[in-house]
Amino acid sequence: MLAVLFVVGTLCPLNFAALDISLLDPRSDGVLTAIFSDAFLLRFPNCTTYGDKKAEVLYQILKTDQNQTASFTVPNCNDKQASRGYLLNKLQNGTSYSVWYKIGDETSSNLTNSTIPVTNFSQINDGLPARSGAMVVITVILAVAMVVLLAGLIFLMFFSG
Ligand SMILES: *[C@@H]1O[C@H](CO)[C@@H](O)[C@H](O)[C@H]1NC(C)=O
Ligand SMILES: *[C@@H]1O[C@H](CO)[C@@H](O)[C@H](O)[C@H]1NC(C)=O
Ligand SMILES: *[C@@H]1O[C@H](CO)[C@@H](O)[C@H](O)[C@H]1NC(C)=O
Ligand SMILES: *[C@@H]1O[C@H](CO)[C@@H](O)[C@H](O)[C@H]1NC(C)=O
Ligand SMILES: *[C@@H]1O[C@H](CO)[C@@H](O)[C@H](O)[C@H]1NC(C)=O
Ligand SMILES: *[C@@H]1O[C@H](CO)[C@@H](O)[C@H](O)[C@H]1NC(C)=O
């Protein structure tokens, strides 16, 4: 009986190693960011369990039904050349997505996050305030002061020497 419990106890953690999905973490994974305007940088599934297996990543804009799929092969644990994560790109900027992995019959939980919005160039210009009245007054005063100063200097140059 004890032996059975022991075997079950050691096998269970392996059998229930769940397929996980998360973004890379800029604090611990040595990346600058995991969220771009058109992409997410996803952590690869655990290489011990899923190395060399074909994986699918399904994603859809939140609150829509049309999922899209991309597939890749999970790098194995010996692959030192492998990048740190899978770049899921060609996404729309400033949009919430639901993303999950599928390997064989296993499905991960849902990751939900949003891409960074891209500000339209013409909208950036729209935000600039027009030159204010006070700015015009100050510019005129400074210009007049400069003319007076220059006139004074020229006057001094001619009449002091
Ligand atoms: C991958 O899974 C194995 C066994 O389930 C575990 O020992 C290991 O810590 C996991 N690796 C990572 C990076 O989570
Ligand atoms: C993804 O969409 C297709 C077609 O819309 C559907 O057949 C499939 O079941 C969906 N997959 C998941 C995991 O929801
Ligand atoms: C960003 O998203 C908005 C709204 O979806 C879209 O109109 C705009 O073209 C996108 N900008 C870029 C650079 O893709
Ligand atoms: C993730 O959420 C979407 C809806 O946002 C749903 O269609 C999809 O089936 C979910 N996937 C899983 C694995 O729960
Ligand atoms: C999106 O990801 C960032 C960085 O990983 C995290 O701080 C934030 O809580 C996430 N947002 C949601 C809605 O989960
Ligand atoms: C930027 O905005 C203008 C008008 O507001 C629009 O015609 C143009 O398509 C937009 N460009 C992008 C990249 O969204």
PDB file of C-alpha atoms and ligand atoms in Angstrom:
ATOM      1  CA  MET A   1       0.000   0.000   0.000  1.00  0.00           C
ATOM      2  CA  LEU A   2       2.769   2.378   0.972  1.00  0.00           C
ATOM      3  CA  ALA A   3       4.597   1.480  -2.215  1.00  0.00           C
ATOM      4  CA  VAL A   4       1.517   2.302  -4.297  1.00  0.00           C
ATOM      5  CA  LEU A   5       1.142   5.686  -2.614  1.00  0.00           C
ATOM      6  CA  PHE A   6       4.805   6.379  -3.203  1.00  0.00           C
ATOM      7  CA  VAL A   7       4.543   5.585  -6.907  1.00  0.00           C
ATOM      8  CA  VAL A   8       1.361   7.609  -7.319  1.00  0.00           C
ATOM      9  CA  GLY A   9       2.893  10.478  -5.364  1.00  0.00           C
ATOM     10  CA  THR A  10       5.963  10.687  -7.579  1.00  0.00           C
ATOM     11  CA  LEU A  11       4.083  10.243 -10.857  1.00  0.00           C
ATOM     12  CA  CYS A  12       1.335  12.722 -10.237  1.00  0.00           C
ATOM     13  CA  PRO A  13       3.377  15.928 -10.496  1.00  0.00           C
ATOM     14  CA  LEU A  14       4.712  14.787 -13.879  1.00  0.00           C
ATOM     15  CA  ASN A  15       1.328  13.672 -15.195  1.00  0.00           C
ATOM     16  CA  PHE A  16      -0.366  16.882 -14.200  1.00  0.00           C
ATOM     17  CA  ALA A  17       2.396  19.227 -15.351  1.00  0.00           C
ATOM     18  CA  ALA A  18      -0.100  21.560 -16.922  1.00  0.00           C
ATOM     19  CA  LEU A  19       0.456  23.288 -20.211  1.00  0.00           C
ATOM     20  CA  ASP A  20       1.126  26.860 -19.208  1.00  0.00           C
ATOM     21  CA  ILE A  21       1.039  30.144 -21.083  1.00  0.00           C
ATOM     22  CA  SER A  22       2.505  33.462 -20.012  1.00  0.00           C
ATOM     23  CA  LEU A  23       4.310  36.484 -21.348  1.00  0.00           C
ATOM     24  CA  LEU A  24       8.039  36.745 -20.783  1.00  0.00           C
ATOM     25  CA  ASP A  25       8.836  38.854 -17.748  1.00  0.00           C
ATOM     26  CA  PRO A  26      11.120  41.855 -18.381  1.00  0.00           C
ATOM     27  CA  ARG A  27      12.363  41.634 -14.768  1.00  0.00           C
ATOM     28  CA  SER A  28      13.510  38.003 -14.865  1.00  0.00           C
ATOM     29  CA  ASP A  29      13.812  36.967 -18.521  1.00  0.00           C
ATOM     30  CA  GLY A  30      16.239  39.595 -19.801  1.00  0.00           C
ATOM     31  CA  VAL A  31      13.886  41.106 -22.345  1.00  0.00           C
ATOM     32  CA  LEU A  32      13.043  44.782 -22.611  1.00  0.00           C
ATOM     33  CA  THR A  33       9.345  44.172 -23.037  1.00  0.00           C
ATOM     34  CA  ALA A  34       6.961  41.357 -23.854  1.00  0.00           C
ATOM     35  CA  ILE A  35       4.206  43.575 -25.224  1.00  0.00           C
ATOM     36  CA  PHE A  36       4.568  45.445 -28.502  1.00  0.00           C
ATOM     37  CA  SER A  37       2.148  47.372 -30.667  1.00  0.00           C
ATOM     38  CA  ASP A  38       1.796  44.388 -32.992  1.00  0.00           C
ATOM     39  CA  ALA A  39       3.144  41.420 -31.037  1.00  0.00           C
ATOM     40  CA  PHE A  40       3.347  39.482 -27.786  1.00  0.00           C
ATOM     41  CA  LEU A  41       6.483  37.657 -26.636  1.00  0.00           C
ATOM     42  CA  LEU A  42       5.230  34.364 -25.178  1.00  0.00           C
ATOM     43  CA  ARG A  43       7.165  31.981 -22.945  1.00  0.00           C
ATOM     44  CA  PHE A  44       7.742  28.652 -24.691  1.00  0.00           C
ATOM     45  CA  PRO A  45       5.973  25.652 -23.149  1.00  0.00           C
ATOM     46  CA  ASN A  46       8.124  23.694 -20.689  1.00  0.00           C
ATOM     47  CA  CYS A  47      10.877  22.002 -22.702  1.00  0.00           C
ATOM     48  CA  THR A  48      11.071  18.990 -20.342  1.00  0.00           C
ATOM     49  CA  THR A  49       7.516  18.000 -21.109  1.00  0.00           C
ATOM     50  CA  TYR A  50       6.928  19.469 -24.557  1.00  0.00           C
ATOM     51  CA  GLY A  51      10.386  19.765 -26.177  1.00  0.00           C
ATOM     52  CA  ASP A  52      10.393  19.007 -29.944  1.00  0.00           C
ATOM     53  CA  LYS A  53       6.604  18.768 -30.028  1.00  0.00           C
ATOM     54  CA  LYS A  54       4.457  20.652 -32.478  1.00  0.00           C
ATOM     55  CA  ALA A  55       2.549  23.397 -30.745  1.00  0.00           C
ATOM     56  CA  GLU A  56      -0.224  25.634 -31.909  1.00  0.00           C
ATOM     57  CA  VAL A  57      -0.928  29.058 -30.577  1.00  0.00           C
ATOM     58  CA  LEU A  58      -4.500  30.180 -30.998  1.00  0.00           C
ATOM     59  CA  TYR A  59      -5.466  33.783 -30.568  1.00  0.00           C
ATOM     60  CA  GLN A  60      -8.445  35.974 -31.099  1.00  0.00           C
ATOM     61  CA  ILE A  61      -9.445  39.541 -30.512  1.00  0.00           C
ATOM     62  CA  LEU A  62     -11.340  39.607 -27.247  1.00  0.00           C
ATOM     63  CA  LYS A  63     -15.120  39.472 -27.659  1.00  0.00           C
ATOM     64  CA  THR A  64     -14.925  38.109 -31.183  1.00  0.00           C
ATOM     65  CA  ASP A  65     -15.268  34.492 -32.276  1.00  0.00           C
ATOM     66  CA  GLN A  66     -12.705  34.282 -35.047  1.00  0.00           C
ATOM     67  CA  ASN A  67      -9.636  32.564 -33.685  1.00  0.00           C
ATOM     68  CA  GLN A  68      -6.426  32.548 -35.649  1.00  0.00           C
ATOM     69  CA  THR A  69      -3.663  29.969 -35.432  1.00  0.00           C
ATOM     70  CA  ALA A  70       0.106  29.952 -35.667  1.00  0.00           C
ATOM     71  CA  SER A  71       2.251  26.884 -35.132  1.00  0.00           C
ATOM     72  CA  PHE A  72       5.827  26.227 -34.101  1.00  0.00           C
ATOM     73  CA  THR A  73       7.984  23.473 -32.669  1.00  0.00           C
ATOM     74  CA  VAL A  74       8.798  23.741 -28.976  1.00  0.00           C
ATOM     75  CA  PRO A  75      12.605  23.983 -28.609  1.00  0.00           C
ATOM     76  CA  ASN A  76      14.114  21.103 -26.648  1.00  0.00           C
ATOM     77  CA  CYS A  77      16.030  21.731 -23.448  1.00  0.00           C
ATOM     78  CA  ASN A  78      19.439  21.302 -25.119  1.00  0.00           C
ATOM     79  CA  ASP A  79      18.789  23.943 -27.729  1.00  0.00           C
ATOM     80  CA  LYS A  80      20.953  26.784 -26.462  1.00  0.00           C
ATOM     81  CA  GLN A  81      20.397  28.768 -29.668  1.00  0.00           C
ATOM     82  CA  ALA A  82      16.670  28.929 -29.165  1.00  0.00           C
ATOM     83  CA  SER A  83      15.278  32.348 -28.490  1.00  0.00           C
ATOM     84  CA  ARG A  84      13.686  32.903 -25.133  1.00  0.00           C
ATOM     85  CA  GLY A  85      10.164  33.027 -26.358  1.00  0.00           C
ATOM     86  CA  TYR A  86       7.764  32.832 -29.246  1.00  0.00           C
ATOM     87  CA  LEU A  87       6.988  36.120 -30.963  1.00  0.00           C
ATOM     88  CA  LEU A  88       3.318  36.161 -31.846  1.00  0.00           C
ATOM     89  CA  ASN A  89       3.173  39.004 -34.320  1.00  0.00           C
ATOM     90  CA  LYS A  90       0.938  40.609 -36.931  1.00  0.00           C
ATOM     91  CA  LEU A  91      -1.481  41.714 -34.237  1.00  0.00           C
ATOM     92  CA  GLN A  92      -3.450  44.934 -34.272  1.00  0.00           C
ATOM     93  CA  ASN A  93      -2.205  47.784 -32.107  1.00  0.00           C
ATOM     94  CA  GLY A  94      -4.108  48.766 -28.970  1.00  0.00           C
ATOM     95  CA  THR A  95      -6.286  45.654 -29.076  1.00  0.00           C
ATOM     96  CA  SER A  96      -7.146  43.103 -26.379  1.00  0.00           C
ATOM     97  CA  TYR A  97      -6.357  39.521 -27.310  1.00  0.00           C
ATOM     98  CA  SER A  98      -7.075  36.129 -25.855  1.00  0.00           C
ATOM     99  CA  VAL A  99      -4.175  33.725 -26.483  1.00  0.00           C
ATOM    100  CA  TRP A 100      -3.756  30.038 -25.677  1.00  0.00           C
ATOM    101  CA  TYR A 101      -1.541  27.090 -26.532  1.00  0.00           C
ATOM    102  CA  LYS A 102      -2.630  23.737 -27.875  1.00  0.00           C
ATOM    103  CA  ILE A 103      -0.273  20.745 -27.971  1.00  0.00           C
ATOM    104  CA  GLY A 104      -1.846  17.469 -28.967  1.00  0.00           C
ATOM    105  CA  ASP A 105      -4.977  17.153 -26.856  1.00  0.00           C
ATOM    106  CA  GLU A 106      -3.794  19.552 -24.196  1.00  0.00           C
ATOM    107  CA  THR A 107      -4.983  23.118 -24.042  1.00  0.00           C
ATOM    108  CA  SER A 108      -3.527  25.828 -21.836  1.00  0.00           C
ATOM    109  CA  SER A 109      -5.462  28.428 -19.952  1.00  0.00           C
ATOM    110  CA  ASN A 110      -6.320  31.737 -21.584  1.00  0.00           C
ATOM    111  CA  LEU A 111      -3.884  34.622 -21.532  1.00  0.00           C
ATOM    112  CA  THR A 112      -5.522  37.996 -21.945  1.00  0.00           C
ATOM    113  CA  ASN A 113      -3.627  41.193 -22.605  1.00  0.00           C
ATOM    114  CA  SER A 114      -3.567  44.205 -24.921  1.00  0.00           C
ATOM    115  CA  THR A 115      -1.106  45.424 -27.506  1.00  0.00           C
ATOM    116  CA  ILE A 116       0.255  48.965 -27.257  1.00  0.00           C
ATOM    117  CA  PRO A 117      -1.751  51.572 -29.143  1.00  0.00           C
ATOM    118  CA  VAL A 118      -0.010  53.418 -31.974  1.00  0.00           C
ATOM    119  CA  THR A 119      -0.760  57.118 -32.074  1.00  0.00           C
ATOM    120  CA  ASN A 120      -1.572  58.395 -35.508  1.00  0.00           C
ATOM    121  CA  PHE A 121       0.893  61.009 -36.808  1.00  0.00           C
ATOM    122  CA  SER A 122      -1.837  63.497 -37.716  1.00  0.00           C
ATOM    123  CA  GLN A 123      -3.389  63.053 -34.277  1.00  0.00           C
ATOM    124  CA  ILE A 124      -0.063  63.897 -32.626  1.00  0.00           C
ATOM    125  CA  ASN A 125       0.012  67.194 -34.533  1.00  0.00           C
ATOM    126  CA  ASP A 126      -3.610  67.898 -33.629  1.00  0.00           C
ATOM    127  CA  GLY A 127      -2.574  67.916 -29.973  1.00  0.00           C
ATOM    128  CA  LEU A 128      -0.154  70.849 -30.297  1.00  0.00           C
ATOM    129  CA  PRO A 129      -1.637  74.126 -28.967  1.00  0.00           C
ATOM    130  CA  ALA A 130      -1.589  77.159 -31.232  1.00  0.00           C
ATOM    131  CA  ARG A 131       0.924  79.896 -30.372  1.00  0.00           C
ATOM    132  CA  SER A 132      -0.692  81.721 -27.505  1.00  0.00           C
ATOM    133  CA  GLY A 133      -1.171  85.478 -27.252  1.00  0.00           C
ATOM    134  CA  ALA A 134       1.212  85.726 -24.284  1.00  0.00           C
ATOM    135  CA  MET A 135       3.937  84.002 -26.295  1.00  0.00           C
ATOM    136  CA  VAL A 136       3.550  86.573 -29.097  1.00  0.00           C
ATOM    137  CA  VAL A 137       3.780  89.477 -26.616  1.00  0.00           C
ATOM    138  CA  ILE A 138       6.925  88.062 -24.995  1.00  0.00           C
ATOM    139  CA  THR A 139       8.520  87.488 -28.404  1.00  0.00           C
ATOM    140  CA  VAL A 140       7.817  91.102 -29.427  1.00  0.00           C
ATOM    141  CA  ILE A 141       9.192  92.489 -26.139  1.00  0.00           C
ATOM    142  CA  LEU A 142      12.372  90.406 -26.483  1.00  0.00           C
ATOM    143  CA  ALA A 143      12.834  91.476 -30.100  1.00  0.00           C
ATOM    144  CA  VAL A 144      12.431  95.165 -29.204  1.00  0.00           C
ATOM    145  CA  ALA A 145      14.834  94.777 -26.257  1.00  0.00           C
ATOM    146  CA  MET A 146      17.403  93.229 -28.594  1.00  0.00           C
ATOM    147  CA  VAL A 147      17.147  96.105 -31.081  1.00  0.00           C
ATOM    148  CA  VAL A 148      17.553  98.647 -28.243  1.00  0.00           C
ATOM    149  CA  LEU A 149      20.565  96.749 -26.906  1.00  0.00           C
ATOM    150  CA  LEU A 150      22.217  96.565 -30.331  1.00  0.00           C
ATOM    151  CA  ALA A 151      21.543 100.267 -30.987  1.00  0.00           C
ATOM    152  CA  GLY A 152      23.079 101.092 -27.621  1.00  0.00           C
ATOM    153  CA  LEU A 153      26.206  99.039 -28.388  1.00  0.00           C
ATOM    154  CA  ILE A 154      26.651 100.662 -31.803  1.00  0.00           C
ATOM    155  CA  PHE A 155      26.114 104.100 -30.241  1.00  0.00           C
ATOM    156  CA  LEU A 156      28.815 103.349 -27.639  1.00  0.00           C
ATOM    157  CA  MET A 157      31.257 102.064 -30.277  1.00  0.00           C
ATOM    158  CA  PHE A 158      30.982 105.297 -32.287  1.00  0.00           C
ATOM    159  CA  PHE A 159      31.011 107.814 -29.460  1.00  0.00           C
ATOM    160  CA  SER A 160      33.274 106.266 -26.784  1.00  0.00           C
ATOM    161  CA  GLY A 161      36.414 105.839 -28.878  1.00  0.00           C
TER     162      GLY A 161
HETATM  163  C1  LIG B   1       9.347  21.689 -16.522  1.00  0.00           C
HETATM  164  O1  LIG B   1       8.692  20.565 -15.975  1.00  0.00           O
HETATM  165  C2  LIG B   1       9.530  19.763 -15.147  1.00  0.00           C
HETATM  166  C3  LIG B   1       8.757  18.543 -14.769  1.00  0.00           C
HETATM  167  O2  LIG B   1       7.393  18.776 -14.692  1.00  0.00           O
HETATM  168  C4  LIG B   1       9.945  20.605 -13.930  1.00  0.00           C
HETATM  169  O3  LIG B   1      10.788  19.849 -13.111  1.00  0.00           O
HETATM  170  C5  LIG B   1      10.691  21.840 -14.415  1.00  0.00           C
HETATM  171  O4  LIG B   1      10.998  22.686 -13.314  1.00  0.00           O
HETATM  172  C6  LIG B   1       9.854  22.611 -15.411  1.00  0.00           C
HETATM  173  N1  LIG B   1      10.650  23.671 -15.962  1.00  0.00           N
HETATM  174  C7  LIG B   1      10.258  24.925 -15.968  1.00  0.00           C
HETATM  175  C8  LIG B   1      11.191  25.909 -16.582  1.00  0.00           C
HETATM  176  O5  LIG B   1       9.206  25.272 -15.475  1.00  0.00           O
HETATM  177  C1  LIG B   2     -11.037  28.006 -33.729  1.00  0.00           C
HETATM  178  O1  LIG B   2     -11.939  28.371 -34.753  1.00  0.00           O
HETATM  179  C2  LIG B   2     -12.326  27.288 -35.563  1.00  0.00           C
HETATM  180  C3  LIG B   2     -13.193  27.830 -36.660  1.00  0.00           C
HETATM  181  O2  LIG B   2     -13.741  29.071 -36.326  1.00  0.00           O
HETATM  182  C4  LIG B   2     -13.056  26.247 -34.741  1.00  0.00           C
HETATM  183  O3  LIG B   2     -13.403  25.151 -35.552  1.00  0.00           O
HETATM  184  C5  LIG B   2     -12.146  25.771 -33.647  1.00  0.00           C
HETATM  185  O4  LIG B   2     -12.837  24.873 -32.798  1.00  0.00           O
HETATM  186  C6  LIG B   2     -11.665  26.941 -32.834  1.00  0.00           C
HETATM  187  N1  LIG B   2     -10.715  26.443 -31.880  1.00  0.00           N
HETATM  188  C7  LIG B   2     -10.828  26.670 -30.582  1.00  0.00           C
HETATM  189  C8  LIG B   2      -9.789  26.073 -29.724  1.00  0.00           C
HETATM  190  O5  LIG B   2     -11.721  27.353 -30.112  1.00  0.00           O
HETATM  191  C1  LIG B   3      -3.627  51.041 -34.918  1.00  0.00           C
HETATM  192  O1  LIG B   3      -4.957  50.604 -34.718  1.00  0.00           O
HETATM  193  C2  LIG B   3      -5.944  51.492 -35.245  1.00  0.00           C
HETATM  194  C3  LIG B   3      -7.294  50.986 -34.823  1.00  0.00           C
HETATM  195  O2  LIG B   3      -7.396  49.608 -34.908  1.00  0.00           O
HETATM  196  C4  LIG B   3      -5.786  51.537 -36.769  1.00  0.00           C
HETATM  197  O3  LIG B   3      -6.742  52.412 -37.320  1.00  0.00           O
HETATM  198  C5  LIG B   3      -4.400  52.026 -37.100  1.00  0.00           C
HETATM  199  O4  LIG B   3      -4.211  51.965 -38.508  1.00  0.00           O
HETATM  200  C6  LIG B   3      -3.346  51.157 -36.427  1.00  0.00           C
HETATM  201  N1  LIG B   3      -2.049  51.742 -36.643  1.00  0.00           N
HETATM  202  C7  LIG B   3      -1.045  51.062 -37.179  1.00  0.00           C
HETATM  203  C8  LIG B   3       0.249  51.794 -37.335  1.00  0.00           C
HETATM  204  O5  LIG B   3      -1.161  49.887 -37.494  1.00  0.00           O
HETATM  205  C1  LIG B   4     -10.243  31.686 -24.496  1.00  0.00           C
HETATM  206  O1  LIG B   4     -11.216  32.703 -24.561  1.00  0.00           O
HETATM  207  C2  LIG B   4     -11.920  32.774 -25.790  1.00  0.00           C
HETATM  208  C3  LIG B   4     -12.914  33.879 -25.675  1.00  0.00           C
HETATM  209  O2  LIG B   4     -12.304  35.052 -25.324  1.00  0.00           O
HETATM  210  C4  LIG B   4     -12.642  31.450 -26.070  1.00  0.00           C
HETATM  211  O3  LIG B   4     -13.239  31.510 -27.327  1.00  0.00           O
HETATM  212  C5  LIG B   4     -11.629  30.334 -26.048  1.00  0.00           C
HETATM  213  O4  LIG B   4     -12.281  29.105 -26.229  1.00  0.00           O
HETATM  214  C6  LIG B   4     -10.892  30.339 -24.721  1.00  0.00           C
HETATM  215  N1  LIG B   4      -9.914  29.276 -24.737  1.00  0.00           N
HETATM  216  C7  LIG B   4      -9.738  28.463 -23.716  1.00  0.00           C
HETATM  217  C8  LIG B   4      -8.683  27.445 -23.864  1.00  0.00           C
HETATM  218  O5  LIG B   4     -10.392  28.571 -22.704  1.00  0.00           O
HETATM  219  C1  LIG B   5      -0.480  42.452 -19.242  1.00  0.00           C
HETATM  220  O1  LIG B   5       0.886  42.147 -19.093  1.00  0.00           O
HETATM  221  C2  LIG B   5       1.554  43.023 -18.214  1.00  0.00           C
HETATM  222  C3  LIG B   5       3.031  42.707 -18.245  1.00  0.00           C
HETATM  223  O2  LIG B   5       3.257  41.331 -18.264  1.00  0.00           O
HETATM  224  C4  LIG B   5       0.964  42.871 -16.819  1.00  0.00           C
HETATM  225  O3  LIG B   5       1.604  43.758 -15.931  1.00  0.00           O
HETATM  226  C5  LIG B   5      -0.514  43.199 -16.875  1.00  0.00           C
HETATM  227  O4  LIG B   5      -1.095  42.965 -15.626  1.00  0.00           O
HETATM  228  C6  LIG B   5      -1.200  42.334 -17.916  1.00  0.00           C
HETATM  229  N1  LIG B   5      -2.582  42.771 -18.063  1.00  0.00           N
HETATM  230  C7  LIG B   5      -3.587  41.943 -17.867  1.00  0.00           C
HETATM  231  C8  LIG B   5      -4.954  42.519 -18.129  1.00  0.00           C
HETATM  232  O5  LIG B   5      -3.424  40.796 -17.513  1.00  0.00           O
HETATM  233  C1  LIG B   6      -4.433  58.640 -39.393  1.00  0.00           C
HETATM  234  O1  LIG B   6      -5.581  59.444 -39.284  1.00  0.00           O
HETATM  235  C2  LIG B   6      -6.054  59.902 -40.547  1.00  0.00           C
HETATM  236  C3  LIG B   6      -7.227  60.824 -40.298  1.00  0.00           C
HETATM  237  O2  LIG B   6      -7.506  60.934 -38.951  1.00  0.00           O
HETATM  238  C4  LIG B   6      -6.448  58.707 -41.409  1.00  0.00           C
HETATM  239  O3  LIG B   6      -6.880  59.144 -42.673  1.00  0.00           O
HETATM  240  C5  LIG B   6      -5.262  57.785 -41.559  1.00  0.00           C
HETATM  241  O4  LIG B   6      -5.652  56.609 -42.255  1.00  0.00           O
HETATM  242  C6  LIG B   6      -4.721  57.387 -40.212  1.00  0.00           C
HETATM  243  N1  LIG B   6      -3.522  56.604 -40.393  1.00  0.00           N
HETATM  244  C7  LIG B   6      -3.294  55.501 -39.693  1.00  0.00           C
HETATM  245  C8  LIG B   6      -2.021  54.805 -39.940  1.00  0.00           C
HETATM  246  O5  LIG B   6      -4.107  55.094 -38.852  1.00  0.00           O
END
